[in-house]
Coordinates of N, CA and C in Angstrom, one line a residue:
X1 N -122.7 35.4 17.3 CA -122.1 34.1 17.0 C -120.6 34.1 17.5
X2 N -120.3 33.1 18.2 CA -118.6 32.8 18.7 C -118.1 32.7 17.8
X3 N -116.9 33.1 17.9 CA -115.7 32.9 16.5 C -114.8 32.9 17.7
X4 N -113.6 32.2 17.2 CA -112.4 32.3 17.5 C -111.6 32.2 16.2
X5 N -110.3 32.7 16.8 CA -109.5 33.3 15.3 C -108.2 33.1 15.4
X6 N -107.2 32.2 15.1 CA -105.9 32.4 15.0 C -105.4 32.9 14.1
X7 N -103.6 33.0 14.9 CA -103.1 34.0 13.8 C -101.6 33.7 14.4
X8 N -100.6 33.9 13.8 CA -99.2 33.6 13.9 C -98.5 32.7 13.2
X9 N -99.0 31.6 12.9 CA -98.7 30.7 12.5 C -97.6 30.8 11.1
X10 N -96.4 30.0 10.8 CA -95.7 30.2 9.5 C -95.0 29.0 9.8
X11 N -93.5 29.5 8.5 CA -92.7 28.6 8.1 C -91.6 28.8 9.5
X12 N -90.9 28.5 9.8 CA -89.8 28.7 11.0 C -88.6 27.4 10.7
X13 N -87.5 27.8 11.2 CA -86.3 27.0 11.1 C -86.7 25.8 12.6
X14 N -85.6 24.8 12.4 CA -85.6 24.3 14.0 C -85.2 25.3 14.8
X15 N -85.9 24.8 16.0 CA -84.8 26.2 17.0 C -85.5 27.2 16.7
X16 N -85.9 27.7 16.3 CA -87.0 29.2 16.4 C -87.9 29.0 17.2
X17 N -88.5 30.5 16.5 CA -89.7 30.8 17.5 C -90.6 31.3 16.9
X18 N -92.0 31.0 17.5 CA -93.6 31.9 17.0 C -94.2 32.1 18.1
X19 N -95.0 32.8 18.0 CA -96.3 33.0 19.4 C -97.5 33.0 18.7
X20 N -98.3 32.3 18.8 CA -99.4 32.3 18.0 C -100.7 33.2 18.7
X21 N -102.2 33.5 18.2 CA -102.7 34.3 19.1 C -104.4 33.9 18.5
X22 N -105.3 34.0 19.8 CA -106.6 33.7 19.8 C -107.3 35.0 20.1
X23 N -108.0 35.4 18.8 CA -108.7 36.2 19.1 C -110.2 35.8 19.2
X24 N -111.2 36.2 20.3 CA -112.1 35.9 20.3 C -113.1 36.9 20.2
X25 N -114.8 36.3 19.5 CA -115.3 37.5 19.5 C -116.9 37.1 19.5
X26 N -117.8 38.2 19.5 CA -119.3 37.0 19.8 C -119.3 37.1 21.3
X27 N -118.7 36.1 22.4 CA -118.7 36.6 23.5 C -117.7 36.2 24.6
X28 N -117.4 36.9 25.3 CA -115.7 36.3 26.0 C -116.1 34.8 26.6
X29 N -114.6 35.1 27.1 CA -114.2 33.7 27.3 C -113.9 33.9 29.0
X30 N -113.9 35.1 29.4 CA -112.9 35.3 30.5 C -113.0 34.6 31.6
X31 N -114.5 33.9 31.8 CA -114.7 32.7 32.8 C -114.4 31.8 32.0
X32 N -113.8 31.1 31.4 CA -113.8 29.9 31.0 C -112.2 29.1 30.6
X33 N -112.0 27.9 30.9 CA -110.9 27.5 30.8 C -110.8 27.6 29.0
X34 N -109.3 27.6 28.5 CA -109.3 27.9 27.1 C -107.9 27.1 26.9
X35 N -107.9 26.5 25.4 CA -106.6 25.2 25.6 C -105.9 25.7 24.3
X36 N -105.1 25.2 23.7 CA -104.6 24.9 22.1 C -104.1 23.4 21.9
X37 N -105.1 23.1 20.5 CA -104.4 21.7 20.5 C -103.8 21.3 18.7
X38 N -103.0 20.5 18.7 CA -102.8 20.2 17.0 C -103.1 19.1 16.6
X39 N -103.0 19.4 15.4 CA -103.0 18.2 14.3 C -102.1 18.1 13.3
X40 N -101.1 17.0 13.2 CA -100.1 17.1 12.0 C -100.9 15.9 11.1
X41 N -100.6 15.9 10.2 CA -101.1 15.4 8.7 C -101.1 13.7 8.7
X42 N -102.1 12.9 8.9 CA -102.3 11.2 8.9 C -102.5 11.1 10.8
X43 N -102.6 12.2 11.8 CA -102.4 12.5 12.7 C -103.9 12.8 13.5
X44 N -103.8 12.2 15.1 CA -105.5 12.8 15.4 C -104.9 13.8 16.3
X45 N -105.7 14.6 16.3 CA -105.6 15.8 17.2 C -105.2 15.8 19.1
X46 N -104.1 16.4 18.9 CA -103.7 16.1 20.2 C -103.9 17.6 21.0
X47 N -103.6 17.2 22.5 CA -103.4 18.1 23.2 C -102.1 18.8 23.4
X48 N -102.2 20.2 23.4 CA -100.8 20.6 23.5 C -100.7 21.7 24.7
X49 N -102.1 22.3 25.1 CA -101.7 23.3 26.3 C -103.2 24.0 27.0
X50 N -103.1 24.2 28.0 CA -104.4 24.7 28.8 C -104.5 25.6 29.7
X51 N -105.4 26.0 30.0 CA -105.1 27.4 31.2 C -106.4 27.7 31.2
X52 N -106.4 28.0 32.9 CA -108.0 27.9 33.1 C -108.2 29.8 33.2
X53 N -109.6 29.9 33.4 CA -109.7 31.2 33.2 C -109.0 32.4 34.2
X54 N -108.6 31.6 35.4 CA -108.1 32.9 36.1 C -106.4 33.1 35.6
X55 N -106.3 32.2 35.2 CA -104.7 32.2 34.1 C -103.8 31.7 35.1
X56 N -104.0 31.0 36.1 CA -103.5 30.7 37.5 C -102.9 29.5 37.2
X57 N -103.6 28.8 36.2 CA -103.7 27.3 36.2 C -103.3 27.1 35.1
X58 N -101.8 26.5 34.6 CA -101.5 25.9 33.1 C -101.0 24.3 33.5
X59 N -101.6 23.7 32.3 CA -100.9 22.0 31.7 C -100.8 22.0 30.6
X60 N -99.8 21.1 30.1 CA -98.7 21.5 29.4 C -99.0 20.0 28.6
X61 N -98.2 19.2 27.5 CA -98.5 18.2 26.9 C -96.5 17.8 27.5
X62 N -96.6 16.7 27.5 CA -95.1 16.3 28.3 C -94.4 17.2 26.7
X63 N -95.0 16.7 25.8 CA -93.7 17.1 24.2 C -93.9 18.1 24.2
X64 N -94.2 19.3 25.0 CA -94.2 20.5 24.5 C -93.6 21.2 26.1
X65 N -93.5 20.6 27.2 CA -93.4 21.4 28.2 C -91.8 21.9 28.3
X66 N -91.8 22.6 28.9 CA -90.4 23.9 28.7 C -90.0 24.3 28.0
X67 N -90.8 24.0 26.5 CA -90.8 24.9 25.4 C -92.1 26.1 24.9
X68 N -92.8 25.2 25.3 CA -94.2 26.4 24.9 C -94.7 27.0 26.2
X69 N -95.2 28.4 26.0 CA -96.0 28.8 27.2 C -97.2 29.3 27.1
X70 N -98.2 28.9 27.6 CA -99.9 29.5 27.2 C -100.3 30.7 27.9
X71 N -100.7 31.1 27.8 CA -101.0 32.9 28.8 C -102.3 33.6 27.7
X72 N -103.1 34.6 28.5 CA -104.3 34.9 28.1 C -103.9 36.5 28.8
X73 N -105.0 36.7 28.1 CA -105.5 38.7 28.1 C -106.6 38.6 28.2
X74 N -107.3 38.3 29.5 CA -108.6 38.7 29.6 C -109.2 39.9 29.3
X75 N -108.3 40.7 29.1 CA -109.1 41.9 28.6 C -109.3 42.6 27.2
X76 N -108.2 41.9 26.5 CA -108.1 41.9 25.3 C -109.1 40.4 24.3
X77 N -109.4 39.6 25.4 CA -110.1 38.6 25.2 C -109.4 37.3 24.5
X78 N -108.4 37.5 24.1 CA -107.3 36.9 23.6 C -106.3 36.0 24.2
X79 N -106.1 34.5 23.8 CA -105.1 33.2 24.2 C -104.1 33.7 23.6
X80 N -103.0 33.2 23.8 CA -101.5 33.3 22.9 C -101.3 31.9 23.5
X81 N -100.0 31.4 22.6 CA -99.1 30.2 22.3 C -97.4 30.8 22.5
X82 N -97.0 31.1 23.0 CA -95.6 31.3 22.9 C -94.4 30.3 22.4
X83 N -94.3 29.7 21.6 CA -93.6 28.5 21.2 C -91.4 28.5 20.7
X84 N -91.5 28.2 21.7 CA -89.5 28.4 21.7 C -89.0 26.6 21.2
X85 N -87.7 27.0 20.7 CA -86.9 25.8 20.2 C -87.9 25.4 19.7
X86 N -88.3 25.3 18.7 CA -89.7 24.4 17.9 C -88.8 23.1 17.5
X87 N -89.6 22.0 16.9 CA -88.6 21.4 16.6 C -89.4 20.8 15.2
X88 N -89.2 20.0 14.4 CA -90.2 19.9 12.9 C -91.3 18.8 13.5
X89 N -91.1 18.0 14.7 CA -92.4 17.1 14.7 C -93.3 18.1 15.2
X90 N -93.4 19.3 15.5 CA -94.1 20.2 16.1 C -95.2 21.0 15.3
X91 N -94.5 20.3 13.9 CA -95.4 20.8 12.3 C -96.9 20.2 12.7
X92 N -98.1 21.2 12.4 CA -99.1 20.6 12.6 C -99.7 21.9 12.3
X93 N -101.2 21.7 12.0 CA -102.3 22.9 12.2 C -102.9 23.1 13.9
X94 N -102.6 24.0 14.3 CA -102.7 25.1 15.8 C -104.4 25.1 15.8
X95 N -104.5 24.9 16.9 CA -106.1 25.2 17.1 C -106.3 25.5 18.2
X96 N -107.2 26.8 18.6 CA -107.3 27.3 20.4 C -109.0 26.7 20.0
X97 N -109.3 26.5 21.5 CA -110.6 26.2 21.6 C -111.0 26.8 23.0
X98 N -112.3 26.9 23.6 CA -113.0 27.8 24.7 C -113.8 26.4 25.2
X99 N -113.7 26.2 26.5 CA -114.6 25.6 27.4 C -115.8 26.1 27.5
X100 N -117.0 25.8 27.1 CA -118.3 26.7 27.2 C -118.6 26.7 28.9
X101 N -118.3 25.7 29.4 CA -118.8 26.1 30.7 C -117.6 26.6 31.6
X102 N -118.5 27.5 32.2 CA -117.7 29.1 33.0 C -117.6 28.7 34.6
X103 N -116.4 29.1 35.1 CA -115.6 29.1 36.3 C -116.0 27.4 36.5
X104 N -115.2 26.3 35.5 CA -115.5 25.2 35.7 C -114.1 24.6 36.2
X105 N -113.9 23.1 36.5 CA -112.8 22.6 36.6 C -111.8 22.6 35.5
X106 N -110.6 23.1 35.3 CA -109.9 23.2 34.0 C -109.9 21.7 33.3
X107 N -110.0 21.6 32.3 CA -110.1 20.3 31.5 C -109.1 20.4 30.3
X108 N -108.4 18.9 30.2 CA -107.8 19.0 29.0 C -108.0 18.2 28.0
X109 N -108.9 17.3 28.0 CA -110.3 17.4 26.9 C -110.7 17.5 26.4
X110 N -110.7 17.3 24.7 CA -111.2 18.4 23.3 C -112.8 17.9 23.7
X111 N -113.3 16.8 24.1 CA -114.3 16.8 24.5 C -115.4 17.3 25.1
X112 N -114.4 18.3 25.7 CA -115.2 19.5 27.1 C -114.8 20.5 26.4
X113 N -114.3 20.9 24.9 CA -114.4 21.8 24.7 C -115.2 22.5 23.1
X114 N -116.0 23.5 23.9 CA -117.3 23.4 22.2 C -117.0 24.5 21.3
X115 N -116.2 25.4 21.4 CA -116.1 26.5 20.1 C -114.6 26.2 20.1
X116 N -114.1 26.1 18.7 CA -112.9 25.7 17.8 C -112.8 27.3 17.2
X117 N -111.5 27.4 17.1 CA -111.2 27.6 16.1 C -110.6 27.1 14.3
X118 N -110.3 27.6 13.3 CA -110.1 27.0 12.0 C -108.5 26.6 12.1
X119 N -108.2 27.1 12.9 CA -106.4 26.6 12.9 C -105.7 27.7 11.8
X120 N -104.1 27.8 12.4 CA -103.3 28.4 11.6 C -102.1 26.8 11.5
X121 N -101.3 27.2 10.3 CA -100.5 26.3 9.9 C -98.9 26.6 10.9
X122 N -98.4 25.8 11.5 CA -97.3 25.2 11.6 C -96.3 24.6 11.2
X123 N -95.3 25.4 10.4 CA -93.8 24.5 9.8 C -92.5 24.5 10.4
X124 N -92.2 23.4 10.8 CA -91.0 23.7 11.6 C -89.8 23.1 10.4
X125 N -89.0 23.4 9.7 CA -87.9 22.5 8.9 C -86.7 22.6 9.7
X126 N -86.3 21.4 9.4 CA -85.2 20.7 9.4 C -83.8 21.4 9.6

């Protein structure tokens, strides 16, 4: 069975920092494009970052770019979130997700993407 698994997620000041991390397990991802997207509260789920499987290839959400950085460990099987200067609209529940189909065009698309994870929480205050 696929699982994916976050983890890093907390309370943080403005101006800080977290790196959030995807662990996957069941069966890799390493051909496949893999994204992170959120949800803050009355909110639909947005796109926030992507990277296709050879890690060559990142897109960014305009509100997050020069602050967050996406990067993977294929061998560890594992996404990360690197997240600098957070700022509090950035509060939201974190979710990485796996493109099921392998050595495809990178997509940023929750639509093209079929295994979720449950999300870790995001607080950025004031």
């Amino acid at each position: 069975q696929v699982q994916l698994v976050e983890s890093g997620g907390g309370l943080v000041q403005a101006g800080g920092s977290l790196r959030l991390s995807c662990a996957a397990s069941g069966r890799t991802f390493r051909s496949n494009t893999m994204g992170w997207f959120r949800q803050a509260p009355g909110k639909e789920r947005e796109f926030v970052a992507a990277i296709a499987w050879t890690g060559g290839w990142t897109y960014y959400a305009d509100s997050v770019k020069g602050r967050f950085t996406i990067s993977r460990d294929n061998t560890k099987n594992t996404l990360y979130l690197q997240m600098n200067s957070l700022k509090p609209e950035d509060t939201a529940v974190y979710c990485c997700a796996a493109d099921p189909r392998s050595y495809h065009i990178p997509t940023m698309s929750p639509v093209d993407f079929g295994s979720w994870g449950q999300g870790t929480q995001v607080t950025v205050s004031s």
